[in-house]
Amino acid sequence: EDQVTQSPEALRLQEGESSSLNCSYTVSGLRGLFWYRQDPGKGPEFLFTLYSAGEEKEKERLKATLTKKESFLHITAPKPEDSATYLCAVQANGQNFVFGPGTRLSVLP
Amino acid sequence: DAGITQSPRHKVTETGTPVTLRCHQTENHRYMYWYRQDPGHGLRLIHYSYGVKDTDKGEVSDGYSVSRSKTEDFLLTLESATSSQTSVYFCAISAGRGGEKLFFGSGTQLSVL
Protein backbone atom coordinates (compact mmCIF):
# COMPACT_ATOMS: atom_id res chain seq x y z
CA GLU A 1 0.00 0.00 0.00
CA ASP A 2 1.31 3.43 -0.94
CA GLN A 3 1.96 5.62 2.10
CA VAL A 4 3.19 9.13 2.81
CA THR A 5 4.20 10.49 6.22
CA GLN A 6 5.36 13.97 7.10
CA SER A 7 7.34 15.38 9.99
CA PRO A 8 7.19 17.36 12.08
CA GLU A 9 3.44 17.72 12.48
CA ALA A 10 3.94 21.39 13.39
CA LEU A 11 6.93 23.71 13.33
CA ARG A 12 7.39 27.18 14.75
CA LEU A 13 10.28 29.29 13.48
CA GLN A 14 11.50 32.77 14.07
CA GLU A 15 11.71 34.96 10.99
CA GLY A 16 15.03 34.21 9.29
CA GLU A 17 15.50 30.85 11.03
CA SER A 18 16.04 28.26 8.30
CA SER A 19 14.75 24.69 8.64
CA SER A 20 13.53 21.64 6.73
CA LEU A 21 10.33 19.66 6.47
CA ASN A 22 10.42 15.94 5.81
CA CYS A 23 8.23 13.75 3.63
CA SER A 24 8.82 9.99 3.74
CA TYR A 25 7.10 7.69 1.29
CA THR A 26 6.66 4.06 0.36
CA VAL A 27 5.27 3.54 -3.08
CA SER A 28 5.50 1.04 -5.88
CA GLY A 29 6.67 2.79 -8.99
CA LEU A 30 7.01 6.48 -8.20
CA ARG A 31 5.82 8.67 -11.04
CA GLY A 32 6.24 11.92 -9.15
CA LEU A 33 6.45 13.57 -5.74
CA PHE A 34 4.62 16.83 -5.19
CA TRP A 35 4.71 19.65 -2.67
CA TYR A 36 1.71 21.86 -2.04
CA ARG A 37 1.10 24.86 0.17
CA GLN A 38 -2.27 25.30 1.86
CA ASP A 39 -3.45 28.48 3.55
CA PRO A 40 -6.34 28.36 6.05
CA GLY A 41 -9.72 28.16 4.35
CA LYS A 42 -8.24 27.58 0.92
CA GLY A 43 -7.41 24.69 -1.36
CA PRO A 44 -3.85 23.41 -1.71
CA GLU A 45 -1.63 25.34 -4.11
CA PHE A 46 0.91 23.51 -6.25
CA LEU A 47 4.58 24.25 -5.51
CA PHE A 48 6.88 21.59 -7.01
CA THR A 49 7.07 18.26 -8.78
CA LEU A 50 10.10 15.99 -8.40
CA TYR A 51 10.47 12.91 -10.58
CA SER A 52 13.71 11.15 -9.70
CA ALA A 53 16.22 10.79 -6.87
CA GLY A 54 18.73 13.60 -6.84
CA GLU A 55 16.41 16.12 -8.40
CA GLU A 56 16.06 19.56 -6.82
CA LYS A 57 13.65 22.43 -7.45
CA GLU A 58 13.70 25.97 -6.06
CA LYS A 59 11.21 28.77 -5.74
CA GLU A 60 12.06 31.89 -3.77
CA ARG A 61 12.93 30.74 -0.21
CA LEU A 62 11.85 27.14 -0.84
CA LYS A 63 13.95 24.27 -2.13
CA ALA A 64 12.68 20.73 -2.57
CA THR A 65 14.94 17.69 -2.83
CA LEU A 66 14.23 14.01 -3.45
CA THR A 67 15.87 10.72 -2.51
CA LYS A 68 14.60 7.19 -3.06
CA LYS A 69 12.71 7.19 0.23
CA GLU A 70 12.07 10.80 1.20
CA SER A 71 11.85 14.38 0.18
CA PHE A 72 12.82 17.53 2.03
CA LEU A 73 11.40 21.00 1.73
CA HIS A 74 14.09 23.41 2.84
CA ILE A 75 13.00 26.86 3.89
CA THR A 76 15.75 29.46 3.91
CA ALA A 77 15.36 32.66 5.93
CA PRO A 78 11.58 32.29 6.18
CA LYS A 79 9.21 35.22 6.48
CA PRO A 80 5.82 35.35 8.26
CA GLU A 81 4.07 35.06 4.89
CA ASP A 82 5.57 31.56 4.53
CA SER A 83 3.29 30.42 7.36
CA ALA A 84 1.00 27.72 5.98
CA THR A 85 0.48 23.98 5.94
CA TYR A 86 2.80 22.19 3.54
CA LEU A 87 1.51 18.99 1.98
CA CYS A 88 3.48 16.26 0.29
CA ALA A 89 1.93 13.84 -2.19
CA VAL A 90 3.07 10.99 -4.40
CA GLN A 91 1.73 9.71 -7.66
CA ALA A 92 2.38 6.02 -8.19
CA ASN A 93 1.26 3.69 -10.93
CA GLY A 94 -1.99 4.94 -12.38
CA GLN A 95 -3.37 8.41 -12.11
CA ASN A 96 -4.14 8.77 -8.43
CA PHE A 97 -2.29 10.75 -5.78
CA VAL A 98 -1.61 9.85 -2.13
CA PHE A 99 -1.22 12.75 0.29
CA GLY A 100 0.59 13.05 3.60
CA PRO A 101 -1.08 14.71 6.61
CA GLY A 102 0.95 17.91 6.24
CA THR A 103 3.29 20.05 8.32
CA ARG A 104 1.85 23.20 9.86
CA LEU A 105 4.49 25.92 9.67
CA SER A 106 4.33 29.12 11.70
CA VAL A 107 6.93 31.83 11.15
CA LEU A 108 6.98 34.44 13.89
CA PRO A 109 8.11 38.02 13.24
CA ASP B 1 -6.12 29.75 -11.36
CA ALA B 2 -7.47 26.58 -12.99
CA GLY B 3 -11.01 27.92 -13.18
CA ILE B 4 -12.50 25.60 -10.56
CA THR B 5 -15.60 26.65 -8.66
CA GLN B 6 -17.13 24.67 -5.82
CA SER B 7 -20.60 25.22 -4.45
CA PRO B 8 -21.80 25.66 -1.86
CA ARG B 9 -18.81 26.96 0.16
CA HIS B 10 -20.47 26.06 3.45
CA LYS B 11 -23.36 23.77 4.29
CA VAL B 12 -24.97 22.56 7.49
CA THR B 13 -27.33 19.64 7.24
CA GLU B 14 -28.95 16.99 9.38
CA THR B 15 -28.16 13.30 9.61
CA GLY B 16 -30.07 11.28 7.05
CA THR B 17 -30.60 14.05 4.52
CA PRO B 18 -29.21 13.91 0.98
CA VAL B 19 -26.53 16.43 0.04
CA THR B 20 -25.03 17.29 -3.34
CA LEU B 21 -21.83 19.25 -3.80
CA ARG B 22 -20.96 20.72 -7.16
CA CYS B 23 -17.63 21.25 -8.88
CA HIS B 24 -17.47 23.31 -12.05
CA GLN B 25 -14.42 23.81 -14.25
CA THR B 26 -13.98 26.14 -17.19
CA GLU B 27 -10.92 24.65 -18.93
CA ASN B 28 -12.13 21.31 -20.30
CA HIS B 29 -9.82 19.09 -18.21
CA ARG B 30 -10.43 15.40 -18.54
CA TYR B 31 -9.65 14.26 -14.98
CA MET B 32 -11.60 15.54 -11.98
CA TYR B 33 -11.37 14.42 -8.36
CA TRP B 34 -13.23 14.69 -5.09
CA TYR B 35 -11.18 14.64 -1.89
CA ARG B 36 -12.07 15.04 1.74
CA GLN B 37 -9.69 16.59 4.25
CA ASP B 38 -9.78 15.75 7.94
CA PRO B 39 -7.31 16.59 10.71
CA GLY B 40 -4.59 13.96 10.96
CA HIS B 41 -5.62 12.21 7.75
CA GLY B 42 -4.62 14.59 5.04
CA LEU B 43 -6.46 14.57 1.75
CA ARG B 44 -8.20 11.30 0.90
CA LEU B 45 -9.63 10.47 -2.48
CA ILE B 46 -13.38 9.78 -2.59
CA HIS B 47 -14.08 9.36 -6.31
CA TYR B 48 -12.58 10.52 -9.54
CA SER B 49 -13.65 10.89 -13.15
CA TYR B 50 -11.66 10.42 -16.34
CA GLY B 51 -14.35 11.61 -18.71
CA VAL B 52 -18.07 12.16 -19.16
CA LYS B 53 -19.91 9.30 -17.45
CA ASP B 54 -16.56 7.65 -16.61
CA THR B 55 -15.97 7.50 -12.87
CA ASP B 56 -14.21 5.28 -10.38
CA LYS B 57 -13.92 4.81 -6.64
CA GLY B 58 -11.18 6.15 -4.46
CA GLU B 59 -9.92 5.25 -1.01
CA VAL B 60 -12.99 6.39 0.98
CA SER B 61 -15.94 6.00 -1.40
CA ASP B 62 -18.47 4.33 0.93
CA GLY B 63 -21.54 6.53 1.40
CA TYR B 64 -20.73 8.71 -1.61
CA SER B 65 -21.74 8.67 -5.25
CA VAL B 66 -20.69 10.88 -8.15
CA SER B 67 -21.93 11.87 -11.56
CA ARG B 68 -20.40 13.59 -14.53
CA SER B 69 -22.87 14.29 -17.31
CA LYS B 70 -20.87 17.19 -18.76
CA THR B 71 -17.12 17.73 -18.98
CA GLU B 72 -17.30 20.84 -16.86
CA ASP B 73 -19.39 19.52 -13.94
CA PHE B 74 -18.59 16.83 -11.38
CA LEU B 75 -21.18 16.24 -8.67
CA LEU B 76 -20.63 14.53 -5.33
CA THR B 77 -23.71 13.17 -3.56
CA LEU B 78 -24.08 11.98 -0.01
CA GLU B 79 -27.24 9.87 -0.28
CA SER B 80 -27.92 9.93 3.46
CA ALA B 81 -25.49 12.14 5.33
CA THR B 82 -23.88 10.91 8.55
CA SER B 83 -21.88 12.79 11.17
CA SER B 84 -18.72 10.99 10.03
CA GLN B 85 -19.06 12.82 6.73
CA THR B 86 -18.52 16.17 8.41
CA SER B 87 -15.41 17.36 6.62
CA VAL B 88 -13.94 19.80 4.14
CA TYR B 89 -14.45 18.61 0.58
CA PHE B 90 -12.15 19.64 -2.23
CA CYS B 91 -12.57 19.22 -5.93
CA ALA B 92 -9.47 19.05 -8.10
CA ILE B 93 -8.47 18.72 -11.72
CA SER B 94 -5.21 17.39 -13.06
CA ALA B 95 -3.30 19.45 -15.57
CA GLY B 96 0.25 20.02 -16.72
CA ARG B 97 1.90 18.33 -19.68
CA GLY B 98 1.34 14.80 -18.35
CA GLY B 99 -1.64 15.59 -16.17
CA GLU B 100 0.70 15.38 -13.23
CA LYS B 101 -0.32 18.51 -11.32
CA LEU B 102 -3.45 18.84 -9.26
CA PHE B 103 -5.25 22.16 -9.02
CA PHE B 104 -7.83 22.54 -6.30
CA GLY B 105 -11.00 24.45 -5.73
CA SER B 106 -11.56 26.48 -2.58
CA GLY B 107 -13.40 23.71 -0.78
CA THR B 108 -16.79 23.09 0.80
CA GLN B 109 -17.10 22.97 4.57
CA LEU B 110 -19.84 20.43 5.32
CA SER B 111 -21.25 19.93 8.80
CA VAL B 112 -23.65 17.05 9.45
CA LEU B 113 -25.50 17.45 12.73
mmCIF file of C-alpha atoms in Angstrom:
data_model
loop_
_atom_site.group_PDB
_atom_site.id
_atom_site.type_symbol
_atom_site.label_atom_id
_atom_site.label_comp_id
_atom_site.label_asym_id
_atom_site.label_seq_id
_atom_site.Cartn_x
_atom_site.Cartn_y
_atom_site.Cartn_z
ATOM 1 C CA GLU A 1 0.000 0.000 0.000
ATOM 2 C CA ASP A 2 1.306 3.433 -0.936
ATOM 3 C CA GLN A 3 1.956 5.624 2.101
ATOM 4 C CA VAL A 4 3.192 9.130 2.814
ATOM 5 C CA THR A 5 4.202 10.488 6.221
ATOM 6 C CA GLN A 6 5.357 13.974 7.100
ATOM 7 C CA SER A 7 7.342 15.379 9.989
ATOM 8 C CA PRO A 8 7.189 17.357 12.079
ATOM 9 C CA GLU A 9 3.444 17.724 12.476
ATOM 10 C CA ALA A 10 3.936 21.388 13.389
ATOM 11 C CA LEU A 11 6.934 23.713 13.331
ATOM 12 C CA ARG A 12 7.394 27.183 14.751
ATOM 13 C CA LEU A 13 10.277 29.286 13.478
ATOM 14 C CA GLN A 14 11.495 32.770 14.071
ATOM 15 C CA GLU A 15 11.709 34.962 10.991
ATOM 16 C CA GLY A 16 15.033 34.213 9.294
ATOM 17 C CA GLU A 17 15.502 30.855 11.030
ATOM 18 C CA SER A 18 16.043 28.255 8.296
ATOM 19 C CA SER A 19 14.748 24.692 8.642
ATOM 20 C CA SER A 20 13.534 21.636 6.732
ATOM 21 C CA LEU A 21 10.326 19.665 6.473
ATOM 22 C CA ASN A 22 10.424 15.941 5.808
ATOM 23 C CA CYS A 23 8.226 13.749 3.626
ATOM 24 C CA SER A 24 8.822 9.988 3.740
ATOM 25 C CA TYR A 25 7.098 7.687 1.292
ATOM 26 C CA THR A 26 6.665 4.057 0.362
ATOM 27 C CA VAL A 27 5.270 3.541 -3.080
ATOM 28 C CA SER A 28 5.496 1.044 -5.878
ATOM 29 C CA GLY A 29 6.673 2.787 -8.994
ATOM 30 C CA LEU A 30 7.007 6.476 -8.196
ATOM 31 C CA ARG A 31 5.816 8.671 -11.036
ATOM 32 C CA GLY A 32 6.236 11.921 -9.148
ATOM 33 C CA LEU A 33 6.447 13.568 -5.743
ATOM 34 C CA PHE A 34 4.621 16.834 -5.187
ATOM 35 C CA TRP A 35 4.708 19.649 -2.668
ATOM 36 C CA TYR A 36 1.705 21.861 -2.040
ATOM 37 C CA ARG A 37 1.104 24.857 0.167
ATOM 38 C CA GLN A 38 -2.273 25.303 1.864
ATOM 39 C CA ASP A 39 -3.448 28.481 3.551
ATOM 40 C CA PRO A 40 -6.339 28.359 6.052
ATOM 41 C CA GLY A 41 -9.720 28.160 4.353
ATOM 42 C CA LYS A 42 -8.240 27.579 0.921
ATOM 43 C CA GLY A 43 -7.409 24.695 -1.356
ATOM 44 C CA PRO A 44 -3.847 23.413 -1.712
ATOM 45 C CA GLU A 45 -1.634 25.343 -4.111
ATOM 46 C CA PHE A 46 0.915 23.514 -6.253
ATOM 47 C CA LEU A 47 4.585 24.254 -5.510
ATOM 48 C CA PHE A 48 6.881 21.592 -7.008
ATOM 49 C CA THR A 49 7.068 18.264 -8.785
ATOM 50 C CA LEU A 50 10.103 15.988 -8.401
ATOM 51 C CA TYR A 51 10.465 12.915 -10.576
ATOM 52 C CA SER A 52 13.708 11.153 -9.699
ATOM 53 C CA ALA A 53 16.220 10.788 -6.870
ATOM 54 C CA GLY A 54 18.735 13.596 -6.840
ATOM 55 C CA GLU A 55 16.409 16.116 -8.405
ATOM 56 C CA GLU A 56 16.055 19.563 -6.820
ATOM 57 C CA LYS A 57 13.649 22.428 -7.452
ATOM 58 C CA GLU A 58 13.702 25.966 -6.060
ATOM 59 C CA LYS A 59 11.208 28.768 -5.737
ATOM 60 C CA GLU A 60 12.060 31.894 -3.770
ATOM 61 C CA ARG A 61 12.931 30.741 -0.213
ATOM 62 C CA LEU A 62 11.853 27.140 -0.839
ATOM 63 C CA LYS A 63 13.952 24.273 -2.135
ATOM 64 C CA ALA A 64 12.684 20.732 -2.572
ATOM 65 C CA THR A 65 14.937 17.690 -2.826
ATOM 66 C CA LEU A 66 14.227 14.011 -3.454
ATOM 67 C CA THR A 67 15.868 10.716 -2.513
ATOM 68 C CA LYS A 68 14.598 7.186 -3.062
ATOM 69 C CA LYS A 69 12.705 7.190 0.226
ATOM 70 C CA GLU A 70 12.073 10.798 1.197
ATOM 71 C CA SER A 71 11.846 14.385 0.177
ATOM 72 C CA PHE A 72 12.821 17.528 2.026
ATOM 73 C CA LEU A 73 11.405 21.000 1.727
ATOM 74 C CA HIS A 74 14.094 23.407 2.844
ATOM 75 C CA ILE A 75 12.997 26.864 3.890
ATOM 76 C CA THR A 76 15.754 29.465 3.911
ATOM 77 C CA ALA A 77 15.358 32.659 5.929
ATOM 78 C CA PRO A 78 11.577 32.291 6.185
ATOM 79 C CA LYS A 79 9.206 35.224 6.480
ATOM 80 C CA PRO A 80 5.825 35.349 8.260
ATOM 81 C CA GLU A 81 4.070 35.057 4.895
ATOM 82 C CA ASP A 82 5.570 31.564 4.534
ATOM 83 C CA SER A 83 3.294 30.418 7.359
ATOM 84 C CA ALA A 84 1.001 27.717 5.975
ATOM 85 C CA THR A 85 0.479 23.978 5.942
ATOM 86 C CA TYR A 86 2.795 22.192 3.540
ATOM 87 C CA LEU A 87 1.511 18.992 1.982
ATOM 88 C CA CYS A 88 3.483 16.260 0.288
ATOM 89 C CA ALA A 89 1.928 13.841 -2.190
ATOM 90 C CA VAL A 90 3.075 10.991 -4.404
ATOM 91 C CA GLN A 91 1.730 9.715 -7.655
ATOM 92 C CA ALA A 92 2.384 6.022 -8.189
ATOM 93 C CA ASN A 93 1.258 3.694 -10.933
ATOM 94 C CA GLY A 94 -1.986 4.941 -12.376
ATOM 95 C CA GLN A 95 -3.372 8.413 -12.111
ATOM 96 C CA ASN A 96 -4.142 8.772 -8.427
ATOM 97 C CA PHE A 97 -2.286 10.747 -5.785
ATOM 98 C CA VAL A 98 -1.611 9.855 -2.133
ATOM 99 C CA PHE A 99 -1.217 12.755 0.289
ATOM 100 C CA GLY A 100 0.587 13.050 3.595
ATOM 101 C CA PRO A 101 -1.082 14.714 6.607
ATOM 102 C CA GLY A 102 0.950 17.906 6.239
ATOM 103 C CA THR A 103 3.288 20.049 8.324
ATOM 104 C CA ARG A 104 1.849 23.198 9.862
ATOM 105 C CA LEU A 105 4.494 25.923 9.667
ATOM 106 C CA SER A 106 4.334 29.122 11.695
ATOM 107 C CA VAL A 107 6.931 31.830 11.147
ATOM 108 C CA LEU A 108 6.978 34.440 13.892
ATOM 109 C CA PRO A 109 8.113 38.022 13.236
ATOM 110 C CA ASP B 1 -6.116 29.753 -11.363
ATOM 111 C CA ALA B 2 -7.467 26.581 -12.994
ATOM 112 C CA GLY B 3 -11.013 27.924 -13.183
ATOM 113 C CA ILE B 4 -12.501 25.602 -10.560
ATOM 114 C CA THR B 5 -15.600 26.645 -8.663
ATOM 115 C CA GLN B 6 -17.125 24.675 -5.816
ATOM 116 C CA SER B 7 -20.604 25.224 -4.453
ATOM 117 C CA PRO B 8 -21.797 25.664 -1.857
ATOM 118 C CA ARG B 9 -18.811 26.960 0.164
ATOM 119 C CA HIS B 10 -20.471 26.064 3.450
ATOM 120 C CA LYS B 11 -23.365 23.771 4.289
ATOM 121 C CA VAL B 12 -24.966 22.562 7.491
ATOM 122 C CA THR B 13 -27.328 19.639 7.241
ATOM 123 C CA GLU B 14 -28.946 16.990 9.383
ATOM 124 C CA THR B 15 -28.161 13.305 9.609
ATOM 125 C CA GLY B 16 -30.068 11.281 7.049
ATOM 126 C CA THR B 17 -30.605 14.046 4.517
ATOM 127 C CA PRO B 18 -29.205 13.910 0.977
ATOM 128 C CA VAL B 19 -26.532 16.426 0.045
ATOM 129 C CA THR B 20 -25.029 17.292 -3.336
ATOM 130 C CA LEU B 21 -21.829 19.251 -3.804
ATOM 131 C CA ARG B 22 -20.960 20.717 -7.160
ATOM 132 C CA CYS B 23 -17.631 21.254 -8.881
ATOM 133 C CA HIS B 24 -17.471 23.311 -12.049
ATOM 134 C CA GLN B 25 -14.416 23.808 -14.253
ATOM 135 C CA THR B 26 -13.984 26.140 -17.192
ATOM 136 C CA GLU B 27 -10.915 24.654 -18.930
ATOM 137 C CA ASN B 28 -12.130 21.309 -20.295
ATOM 138 C CA HIS B 29 -9.821 19.094 -18.211
ATOM 139 C CA ARG B 30 -10.431 15.395 -18.535
ATOM 140 C CA TYR B 31 -9.652 14.256 -14.982
ATOM 141 C CA MET B 32 -11.604 15.541 -11.985
ATOM 142 C CA TYR B 33 -11.371 14.424 -8.363
ATOM 143 C CA TRP B 34 -13.233 14.688 -5.088
ATOM 144 C CA TYR B 35 -11.181 14.642 -1.888
ATOM 145 C CA ARG B 36 -12.075 15.041 1.744
ATOM 146 C CA GLN B 37 -9.686 16.593 4.248
ATOM 147 C CA ASP B 38 -9.780 15.748 7.939
ATOM 148 C CA PRO B 39 -7.306 16.589 10.706
ATOM 149 C CA GLY B 40 -4.592 13.956 10.960
ATOM 150 C CA HIS B 41 -5.619 12.214 7.745
ATOM 151 C CA GLY B 42 -4.616 14.593 5.039
ATOM 152 C CA LEU B 43 -6.457 14.572 1.748
ATOM 153 C CA ARG B 44 -8.200 11.301 0.900
ATOM 154 C CA LEU B 45 -9.632 10.467 -2.477
ATOM 155 C CA ILE B 46 -13.376 9.782 -2.588
ATOM 156 C CA HIS B 47 -14.084 9.364 -6.306
ATOM 157 C CA TYR B 48 -12.579 10.524 -9.540
ATOM 158 C CA SER B 49 -13.646 10.891 -13.149
ATOM 159 C CA TYR B 50 -11.662 10.419 -16.338
ATOM 160 C CA GLY B 51 -14.352 11.605 -18.707
ATOM 161 C CA VAL B 52 -18.068 12.164 -19.157
ATOM 162 C CA LYS B 53 -19.910 9.298 -17.446
ATOM 163 C CA ASP B 54 -16.561 7.647 -16.608
ATOM 164 C CA THR B 55 -15.975 7.502 -12.873
ATOM 165 C CA ASP B 56 -14.215 5.277 -10.378
ATOM 166 C CA LYS B 57 -13.925 4.812 -6.642
ATOM 167 C CA GLY B 58 -11.177 6.147 -4.456
ATOM 168 C CA GLU B 59 -9.918 5.252 -1.011
ATOM 169 C CA VAL B 60 -12.989 6.385 0.980
ATOM 170 C CA SER B 61 -15.943 5.998 -1.404
ATOM 171 C CA ASP B 62 -18.470 4.325 0.931
ATOM 172 C CA GLY B 63 -21.544 6.525 1.398
ATOM 173 C CA TYR B 64 -20.734 8.709 -1.613
ATOM 174 C CA SER B 65 -21.740 8.674 -5.254
ATOM 175 C CA VAL B 66 -20.691 10.885 -8.146
ATOM 176 C CA SER B 67 -21.932 11.872 -11.558
ATOM 177 C CA ARG B 68 -20.401 13.594 -14.532
ATOM 178 C CA SER B 69 -22.869 14.289 -17.312
ATOM 179 C CA LYS B 70 -20.871 17.187 -18.765
ATOM 180 C CA THR B 71 -17.117 17.729 -18.979
ATOM 181 C CA GLU B 72 -17.303 20.836 -16.859
ATOM 182 C CA ASP B 73 -19.390 19.520 -13.944
ATOM 183 C CA PHE B 74 -18.591 16.835 -11.384
ATOM 184 C CA LEU B 75 -21.179 16.242 -8.666
ATOM 185 C CA LEU B 76 -20.628 14.528 -5.327
ATOM 186 C CA THR B 77 -23.709 13.167 -3.556
ATOM 187 C CA LEU B 78 -24.084 11.977 -0.008
ATOM 188 C CA GLU B 79 -27.241 9.874 -0.276
ATOM 189 C CA SER B 80 -27.916 9.933 3.464
ATOM 190 C CA ALA B 81 -25.487 12.140 5.329
ATOM 191 C CA THR B 82 -23.875 10.915 8.552
ATOM 192 C CA SER B 83 -21.880 12.790 11.173
ATOM 193 C CA SER B 84 -18.716 10.989 10.031
ATOM 194 C CA GLN B 85 -19.056 12.821 6.729
ATOM 195 C CA THR B 86 -18.523 16.174 8.410
ATOM 196 C CA SER B 87 -15.405 17.358 6.618
ATOM 197 C CA VAL B 88 -13.940 19.796 4.142
ATOM 198 C CA TYR B 89 -14.451 18.612 0.582
ATOM 199 C CA PHE B 90 -12.148 19.636 -2.227
ATOM 200 C CA CYS B 91 -12.573 19.218 -5.929
ATOM 201 C CA ALA B 92 -9.469 19.048 -8.101
ATOM 202 C CA ILE B 93 -8.473 18.723 -11.717
ATOM 203 C CA SER B 94 -5.208 17.390 -13.064
ATOM 204 C CA ALA B 95 -3.305 19.445 -15.572
ATOM 205 C CA GLY B 96 0.251 20.015 -16.718
ATOM 206 C CA ARG B 97 1.898 18.325 -19.676
ATOM 207 C CA GLY B 98 1.336 14.805 -18.351
ATOM 208 C CA GLY B 99 -1.639 15.594 -16.169
ATOM 209 C CA GLU B 100 0.698 15.383 -13.232
ATOM 210 C CA LYS B 101 -0.315 18.508 -11.322
ATOM 211 C CA LEU B 102 -3.455 18.845 -9.256
ATOM 212 C CA PHE B 103 -5.250 22.159 -9.023
ATOM 213 C CA PHE B 104 -7.829 22.536 -6.302
ATOM 214 C CA GLY B 105 -11.004 24.449 -5.729
ATOM 215 C CA SER B 106 -11.556 26.479 -2.583
ATOM 216 C CA GLY B 107 -13.398 23.713 -0.777
ATOM 217 C CA THR B 108 -16.793 23.095 0.796
ATOM 218 C CA GLN B 109 -17.097 22.966 4.571
ATOM 219 C CA LEU B 110 -19.843 20.434 5.321
ATOM 220 C CA SER B 111 -21.248 19.927 8.800
ATOM 221 C CA VAL B 112 -23.650 17.050 9.445
ATOM 222 C CA LEU B 113 -25.495 17.451 12.735
#
